[in-house]
Short mmCIF file of C-alpha atoms in Angstrom, two decimals:
data_model
loop_
_atom_site.label_atom_id
_atom_site.label_comp_id
_atom_site.label_asym_id
_atom_site.label_seq_id
_atom_site.Cartn_x
_atom_site.Cartn_y
_atom_site.Cartn_z
CA MET A 11 84.40 117.78 209.99
CA SER A 12 85.76 114.54 209.38
CA LYS A 13 89.10 115.93 208.13
CA GLY A 14 89.46 118.00 211.31
CA LEU A 15 88.51 114.90 213.43
CA ALA A 16 91.10 112.88 211.50
CA THR A 17 94.02 115.40 211.69
CA ILE A 18 93.51 115.68 215.58
CA LEU A 19 93.32 111.91 216.01
CA MET A 20 96.52 111.65 213.98
CA THR A 21 98.33 114.15 215.94
CA VAL A 22 97.23 112.70 219.37
CA ILE A 23 98.57 109.29 218.27
CA THR A 24 101.82 110.51 217.15
CA VAL A 25 102.41 112.44 220.40
CA ILE A 26 101.59 109.26 222.55
CA PHE A 27 104.11 107.34 220.31
CA CYS A 28 106.65 110.19 220.78
CA MET A 29 106.14 109.96 224.36
CA CYS A 30 106.56 106.04 224.58
CA THR A 31 110.07 106.30 222.92
CA VAL A 32 111.50 107.90 226.01
CA LEU A 33 110.93 104.95 227.93
CA LEU A 34 113.19 102.60 225.59
CA PRO A 35 116.86 101.90 226.94
CA PRO A 36 119.44 103.58 225.27
CA ILE A 37 121.05 102.36 221.97
CA GLY A 38 124.32 100.89 223.08
CA ASP A 39 123.35 99.87 226.48
CA PRO A 40 125.13 96.22 227.52
CA ASN A 41 122.74 95.94 230.29
CA SER A 42 119.30 95.98 228.41
CA ALA A 43 117.43 92.89 227.95
CA PRO A 44 117.91 91.89 224.54
CA ASN A 45 121.77 92.01 224.90
CA GLN A 46 122.01 89.55 227.61
CA HIS A 47 121.72 85.80 226.50
CA VAL A 48 122.76 85.46 222.78
CA THR A 49 124.40 88.71 221.54
CA PRO A 50 127.66 88.40 223.97
CA TYR A 51 128.22 85.09 222.34
CA TYR A 52 127.92 86.19 218.95
CA ILE A 53 130.30 89.10 219.46
CA GLU A 54 132.93 86.88 221.23
CA HIS A 55 132.97 84.07 218.95
CA ALA A 56 132.21 85.43 215.50
CA LYS A 57 135.46 85.85 214.43
CA GLU A 58 136.78 82.32 215.22
CA ASP A 59 133.80 80.32 214.31
CA THR A 60 133.11 81.83 211.06
CA GLY A 61 136.60 83.31 210.06
CA SER A 62 135.06 86.81 208.96
CA PRO A 63 135.46 89.99 210.86
CA ASN A 64 132.01 91.46 209.72
CA ILE A 65 129.84 90.40 212.64
CA VAL A 66 126.91 91.54 210.47
CA THR A 67 127.50 89.28 207.67
CA ALA A 68 128.44 86.42 210.13
CA THR A 69 125.16 86.73 211.73
CA LEU A 70 123.15 86.85 208.50
CA ALA A 71 124.81 84.24 206.48
CA ASP A 72 126.18 81.89 209.19
CA TYR A 73 124.52 82.09 212.62
CA ARG A 74 120.97 82.84 211.03
CA GLY A 75 121.46 81.49 207.42
CA PHE A 76 117.93 79.52 207.58
CA ASP A 77 116.06 82.72 208.21
CA THR A 78 118.13 84.40 205.02
CA LEU A 79 116.85 81.59 203.03
CA TRP A 80 113.44 82.44 203.68
CA GLU A 81 113.61 86.13 203.19
CA THR A 82 115.30 85.60 199.76
CA SER A 83 112.35 83.28 198.97
CA VAL A 84 109.72 85.66 200.12
CA MET A 85 111.44 88.33 197.63
CA PHE A 86 111.17 86.14 194.99
CA VAL A 87 107.46 85.15 195.44
CA SER A 88 106.58 88.72 195.92
CA GLY A 89 108.34 89.70 192.72
CA LEU A 90 106.56 87.00 190.86
CA THR A 91 103.18 88.05 192.25
CA ALA A 92 103.78 91.73 191.27
CA CYS A 93 104.86 90.61 187.85
CA LEU A 94 102.01 88.20 187.00
CA ILE A 95 99.30 90.94 188.28
CA LEU A 96 100.89 93.55 186.06
CA LEU A 97 101.01 91.56 183.12
CA ASN A 98 97.63 90.45 183.26
CA ASN A 99 96.27 91.22 179.76
CA THR A 100 98.88 91.96 177.63
CA GLU A 101 100.66 89.59 174.98
CA VAL A 102 103.71 88.93 177.31
CA GLY A 103 101.39 87.56 179.93
CA ASP A 104 99.60 85.43 177.76
CA LYS A 105 102.90 84.06 176.41
CA ILE A 106 103.89 83.28 180.15
CA LEU A 107 100.55 81.71 181.11
CA ASN A 108 100.20 79.89 177.95
CA LYS A 109 96.77 81.26 177.00
CA GLY A 110 95.49 82.16 173.70
CA LYS A 111 96.74 80.05 170.90
CA LYS A 112 98.07 77.16 173.01
CA GLY A 113 95.10 77.28 175.40
CA GLY A 114 93.09 75.55 172.57
CA LYS A 115 92.79 72.39 174.57
CA LYS A 116 89.46 72.98 175.75
CA ARG A 117 88.16 74.50 172.53
CA GLU A 118 88.80 71.30 170.61
CA GLU A 119 86.33 69.35 172.27
CA MET B 28 119.48 109.38 226.04
CA GLN B 29 121.94 111.65 224.09
CA ILE B 30 121.17 113.08 220.52
CA LEU B 31 123.42 114.76 218.37
CA ILE B 32 122.62 117.97 216.79
CA ILE B 33 122.78 116.85 213.41
CA GLU B 34 120.56 113.90 214.01
CA ALA B 35 117.95 116.10 215.48
CA MET B 36 118.14 118.59 212.38
CA LEU B 37 117.75 115.38 209.92
CA LEU B 38 115.00 113.96 211.90
CA LEU B 39 112.79 117.31 212.07
CA PHE B 40 113.51 117.62 208.33
CA LEU B 41 112.26 114.18 207.80
CA ILE B 42 109.01 115.32 209.26
CA PHE B 43 108.93 118.43 207.45
CA ILE B 44 109.37 116.48 204.13
CA THR B 45 106.63 114.10 205.16
CA VAL B 46 104.10 116.85 205.77
CA CYS B 47 104.88 118.50 202.34
CA ILE B 48 104.19 115.42 200.73
CA LEU B 49 100.83 115.09 202.36
CA VAL B 50 99.72 118.61 201.51
CA SER B 51 100.86 118.71 198.03
CA LYS B 52 98.29 118.22 194.97
CA ASP B 53 100.81 117.61 192.24
CA ILE B 54 101.66 113.86 192.24
CA LEU B 55 104.81 114.23 190.29
CA ALA B 56 106.11 116.74 192.83
CA CYS B 57 105.18 114.32 195.44
CA THR B 58 107.36 111.85 193.75
CA ILE B 59 110.36 114.31 193.60
CA ILE B 60 110.09 115.17 197.12
CA TYR B 61 109.82 111.32 198.15
CA SER B 62 113.33 111.07 196.86
CA ALA B 63 114.48 113.83 199.02
CA PHE B 64 113.15 111.50 201.95
CA SER B 65 115.03 108.81 200.62
CA PHE B 66 118.17 110.79 200.76
CA CYS B 67 117.19 112.22 204.35
CA ALA B 68 116.79 108.44 205.42
CA VAL B 69 120.13 107.41 203.86
CA LEU B 70 122.00 110.13 206.20
CA THR B 71 120.21 109.03 209.34
CA TYR B 72 121.20 105.42 208.59
CA PHE B 73 124.70 106.48 208.17
CA MET B 74 124.61 108.58 211.43
CA PHE B 75 123.27 105.41 213.34
CA GLY B 76 126.29 103.45 212.28
CA SER B 77 125.12 101.18 209.77
CA PRO B 78 126.68 101.82 206.43
CA ASP B 79 125.10 98.82 204.31
CA VAL B 80 121.80 99.70 205.15
CA ALA B 81 122.46 103.26 203.84
CA PHE B 82 123.88 101.94 200.75
CA THR B 83 120.73 99.71 200.12
CA GLU B 84 118.61 102.52 200.82
CA ALA B 85 120.39 104.89 198.40
CA VAL B 86 119.78 102.46 195.51
CA ILE B 87 116.43 101.47 196.27
CA GLY B 88 115.52 105.09 196.63
CA THR B 89 116.53 105.62 192.95
CA MET B 90 114.84 102.40 191.65
CA SER B 91 111.40 103.50 193.45
CA THR B 92 111.62 107.01 191.82
CA ILE B 93 111.83 105.44 188.54
CA PHE B 94 109.02 102.93 189.17
CA PHE B 95 106.73 105.65 190.56
CA VAL B 96 107.29 108.02 187.46
CA ALA B 97 106.71 105.19 185.08
CA ALA B 98 103.58 104.19 187.03
CA LEU B 99 102.38 107.68 187.07
CA LYS B 100 102.19 107.85 183.06
CA LYS B 101 98.79 106.37 183.12
CA VAL B 102 97.11 108.35 185.82
CA ASP B 103 96.09 111.83 185.89
CA ARG B 104 98.88 114.04 187.27
CA TRP B 105 96.48 116.37 189.22
CA CYS B 106 95.07 115.02 192.23
CA LYS B 107 92.29 117.07 193.98
CA MET C 20 94.67 103.12 160.48
CA LYS C 21 96.50 104.17 163.62
CA ASN C 22 95.03 101.19 165.30
CA ASN C 23 96.62 98.75 162.94
CA SER C 24 100.11 100.22 163.31
CA LYS C 25 102.34 99.25 166.32
CA LYS C 26 101.88 101.94 169.13
CA THR C 27 105.20 103.29 170.31
CA ASN C 28 105.66 103.22 173.85
CA SER C 29 107.50 106.44 175.18
CA MET C 30 109.53 104.51 177.92
CA LYS C 31 110.97 101.90 175.20
CA ARG C 32 112.33 104.42 173.05
CA PRO C 33 116.01 105.31 173.51
CA PHE C 34 116.15 108.79 175.75
CA GLY C 35 118.62 110.34 173.21
CA GLY C 36 121.11 113.08 173.52
CA ILE C 37 124.86 112.85 173.05
CA VAL C 38 125.94 113.49 176.40
CA LEU C 39 124.19 110.54 177.93
CA ASP C 40 125.06 108.19 175.18
CA SER C 41 128.87 108.83 175.44
CA SER C 42 129.05 108.97 179.42
CA PHE C 43 127.05 105.80 180.40
CA ARG C 44 129.65 103.94 178.42
CA ILE C 45 132.25 105.17 180.87
CA ILE C 46 130.28 104.98 184.06
CA ILE C 47 128.31 101.59 183.76
CA PRO C 48 131.54 99.15 183.74
CA PHE C 49 132.70 100.98 186.84
CA THR C 50 129.25 100.41 188.46
CA LEU C 51 129.09 96.88 187.43
CA VAL C 52 132.78 96.16 188.68
CA TYR C 53 131.97 97.94 191.94
CA GLY C 54 128.79 95.68 192.63
CA ILE C 55 130.83 92.45 192.26
CA TYR C 56 133.30 93.83 194.49
CA ILE C 57 130.94 94.51 197.11
CA LEU C 58 129.66 90.88 196.74
CA THR C 59 133.07 89.05 197.07
CA HIS C 60 134.11 91.51 200.08
CA GLY C 61 130.91 91.02 201.71
CA GLU C 62 132.56 89.14 204.55
CA TYR C 63 135.36 91.64 205.20
CA SER C 64 133.94 95.02 204.77
CA PRO C 65 130.37 96.31 204.87
CA GLY C 66 128.52 94.94 201.84
CA GLY C 67 126.97 91.36 200.92
CA GLY C 68 124.39 90.21 198.66
CA PHE C 69 121.50 92.27 199.04
CA GLN C 70 123.70 95.54 198.21
CA ALA C 71 125.55 93.98 195.40
CA GLY C 72 122.36 92.88 193.60
CA ALA C 73 120.69 96.03 194.05
CA LEU C 74 123.58 97.85 192.50
CA VAL C 75 124.01 95.53 189.63
CA ALA C 76 120.32 95.81 188.83
CA VAL C 77 120.57 99.72 188.83
CA GLY C 78 123.30 99.67 186.42
CA ILE C 79 121.34 97.23 183.88
CA VAL C 80 118.30 99.40 184.24
CA LEU C 81 120.07 102.42 183.44
CA VAL C 82 121.56 101.05 180.09
CA ARG C 83 117.88 99.99 179.44
CA LEU C 84 116.40 103.33 179.72
CA ILE C 85 119.10 105.26 177.97
CA GLN C 86 119.53 102.92 175.03
CA GLY C 87 115.69 101.65 174.46
CA ALA C 88 114.56 98.47 174.45
CA ASP C 89 115.34 97.20 171.15
CA LYS C 90 119.25 97.04 171.38
CA ASP C 91 120.47 93.59 172.30
CA SER C 92 122.95 94.40 175.16
CA PHE C 93 121.67 93.22 178.56
CA ASN C 94 118.69 91.55 176.74
CA VAL C 95 117.29 89.80 179.90
CA THR C 96 113.31 90.29 179.35
CA GLY C 97 110.42 89.54 181.48
CA PRO C 98 109.93 85.71 181.45
CA LEU C 99 113.55 84.90 181.54
CA ALA C 100 114.04 87.43 184.42
CA ILE C 101 111.27 85.36 186.47
CA VAL C 102 113.07 82.20 185.72
CA CYS C 103 116.42 83.44 186.78
CA ALA C 104 115.24 84.69 190.13
CA GLY C 105 114.21 81.14 191.00
CA VAL C 106 117.64 79.81 189.89
CA GLY C 107 118.89 82.28 192.46
CA THR C 108 116.89 81.15 195.27
CA PHE C 109 117.75 77.30 194.01
CA ILE C 110 121.54 78.41 194.56
CA TYR C 111 120.86 79.22 198.12
CA ALA C 112 119.15 75.96 198.77
CA ALA C 113 121.28 73.99 196.87
CA THR C 114 124.37 74.86 199.37
CA GLY C 115 122.25 73.64 202.17
CA TRP C 116 121.55 70.32 200.22
CA LEU C 117 125.46 69.94 199.56
CA THR C 118 126.28 70.18 203.18
CA MET C 119 123.74 67.42 203.94
CA ILE C 120 125.43 65.15 201.15
CA GLY C 121 128.86 65.94 202.85
CA GLY C 122 127.49 64.51 206.27
CA GLY C 123 126.42 67.42 208.32
CA LYS C 124 123.28 69.12 209.04
CA PHE C 125 121.51 71.73 206.71
CA LEU C 126 123.55 74.96 205.90
CA ASP C 127 126.55 73.66 208.25
CA TYR C 128 129.44 74.78 206.17
CA THR C 129 132.13 72.63 207.88
CA TYR C 130 130.75 69.58 206.12
CA LEU C 131 131.15 71.05 202.48
CA PRO C 132 132.47 68.15 200.12
CA VAL C 133 135.29 70.41 198.86
CA PRO C 134 138.99 69.35 199.39
CA MET C 135 139.87 72.37 201.68
CA HIS C 136 141.51 71.45 205.01
CA HIS C 137 141.06 74.51 207.16
CA TRP C 138 137.46 75.15 208.50
CA GLY C 139 137.57 78.98 208.07
CA GLU C 140 138.14 78.61 204.49
CA LEU C 141 135.12 76.51 204.27
CA HIS C 142 132.98 79.14 206.01
CA ALA C 143 134.23 81.54 203.52
CA LEU C 144 133.37 79.46 200.53
CA GLY C 145 130.07 78.88 201.96
CA ILE C 146 129.11 82.40 202.63
CA LEU C 147 130.21 83.21 199.14
CA MET C 148 128.00 80.81 197.53
CA ILE C 149 124.86 81.92 199.67
CA GLU C 150 125.56 85.57 198.70
CA VAL C 151 125.82 84.80 194.97
CA GLY C 152 122.38 83.06 195.26
CA VAL C 153 120.95 86.27 196.99
CA THR C 154 122.49 88.65 194.42
CA VAL C 155 121.03 86.63 191.36
CA CYS C 156 117.78 86.57 192.98
CA VAL C 157 117.45 90.29 194.02
CA MET C 158 118.84 91.56 190.72
CA MET C 159 116.40 89.57 188.50
CA THR C 160 113.46 90.61 190.79
CA ILE C 161 114.10 94.44 190.35
CA ILE C 162 114.63 93.95 186.49
CA ASP C 163 111.26 91.90 185.95
CA ILE C 164 109.35 94.60 188.32
CA MET C 165 110.68 97.27 185.91
CA ASP C 166 109.91 95.23 182.63
CA ALA C 167 106.38 94.64 184.03
CA ILE C 168 105.57 98.33 184.51
CA ILE C 169 107.02 99.23 180.95
CA GLU C 170 105.06 96.58 179.50
CA ARG C 171 101.68 98.26 180.89
CA LEU C 172 102.36 101.62 179.10
CA ASP C 173 102.01 99.84 175.64
CA ASP C 174 98.74 101.23 174.82
CA ASP C 175 99.70 105.12 174.67
CA THR C 176 96.16 106.19 174.42
CA GLU C 177 95.07 109.59 176.28
CA GLU C 178 93.26 107.87 179.33
CA GLU C 179 91.59 110.50 181.55
CA VAL C 180 91.86 108.91 184.85
CA VAL C 181 90.61 111.17 187.65
CA CYS C 182 91.68 110.74 191.40
CA ASP C 183 88.61 110.30 193.66
CA GLU C 184 86.97 113.52 194.81
#
């Protein structure tokens, strides 16, 4: 009963999403709303401002370099978190967090 | 909105692979089919004109298959 | 008796086979050189830091899986990999601080304190330094997640974990 209801609900939501994608503008349209203000400036002035013919790298690393800095730091923090969770009760985890032998400061009291 | 015939074939194949993953009961088979999904995604990104995203997806697809198989060693392979 | 001896981890043993042993020594140097090529040509052709980091990490992971975890080549293990990932992010931020020392705003490449004269070359140098930082961070993150997953497989007992019904 609940499995059939879940299937029907998922199909209805998928059909609604597919119908809404027809309303979006075409992909390379120069008159759509996101392509009006900043994008023509980037396309016209990327080669002479940054000196690189690759507009993707020029946008990522020169015009929006600040965002790439925080994206890199998010990747580092997520890798660190996954590593610390996975090494919870192992020997390597105890060596990283200095538990066990070296955590004897509290036990000496 | 114009869509090429090969893009339509790739996208339909993507949906078919997803349904196969959801229906299957062998988790190891799901992992292998997921790497086929990643390969179809690589071709889709290449068709839409961004080769560096396709390149990254190819590499990450390989890495995620290795991670899933390694993580599957502690869990029972047959899920009901 | 069996509890006292060291349990072998099935993913830390070498994979074996003479075909893999002799063919990876030819393929892996080309993979690593191609990764560095993509890093340095990131501003001229499609590429950049993220792709190069993923490629070099795949090369190192493949060597680790084929040769086993006991050999000394590419001996970057878990704790060292976490530290080096932080060093990669630090290189990125240090480029920004260098431009502030030179007299401009944060991450403004025209004010790098390097004796070059044309500002196009200064921008190219700034982009290269940033991409090196991103490459190191991505490569070390992938390696240390793989090391953490393999460490978890240490007790090789037959645990029967059944999915929820």
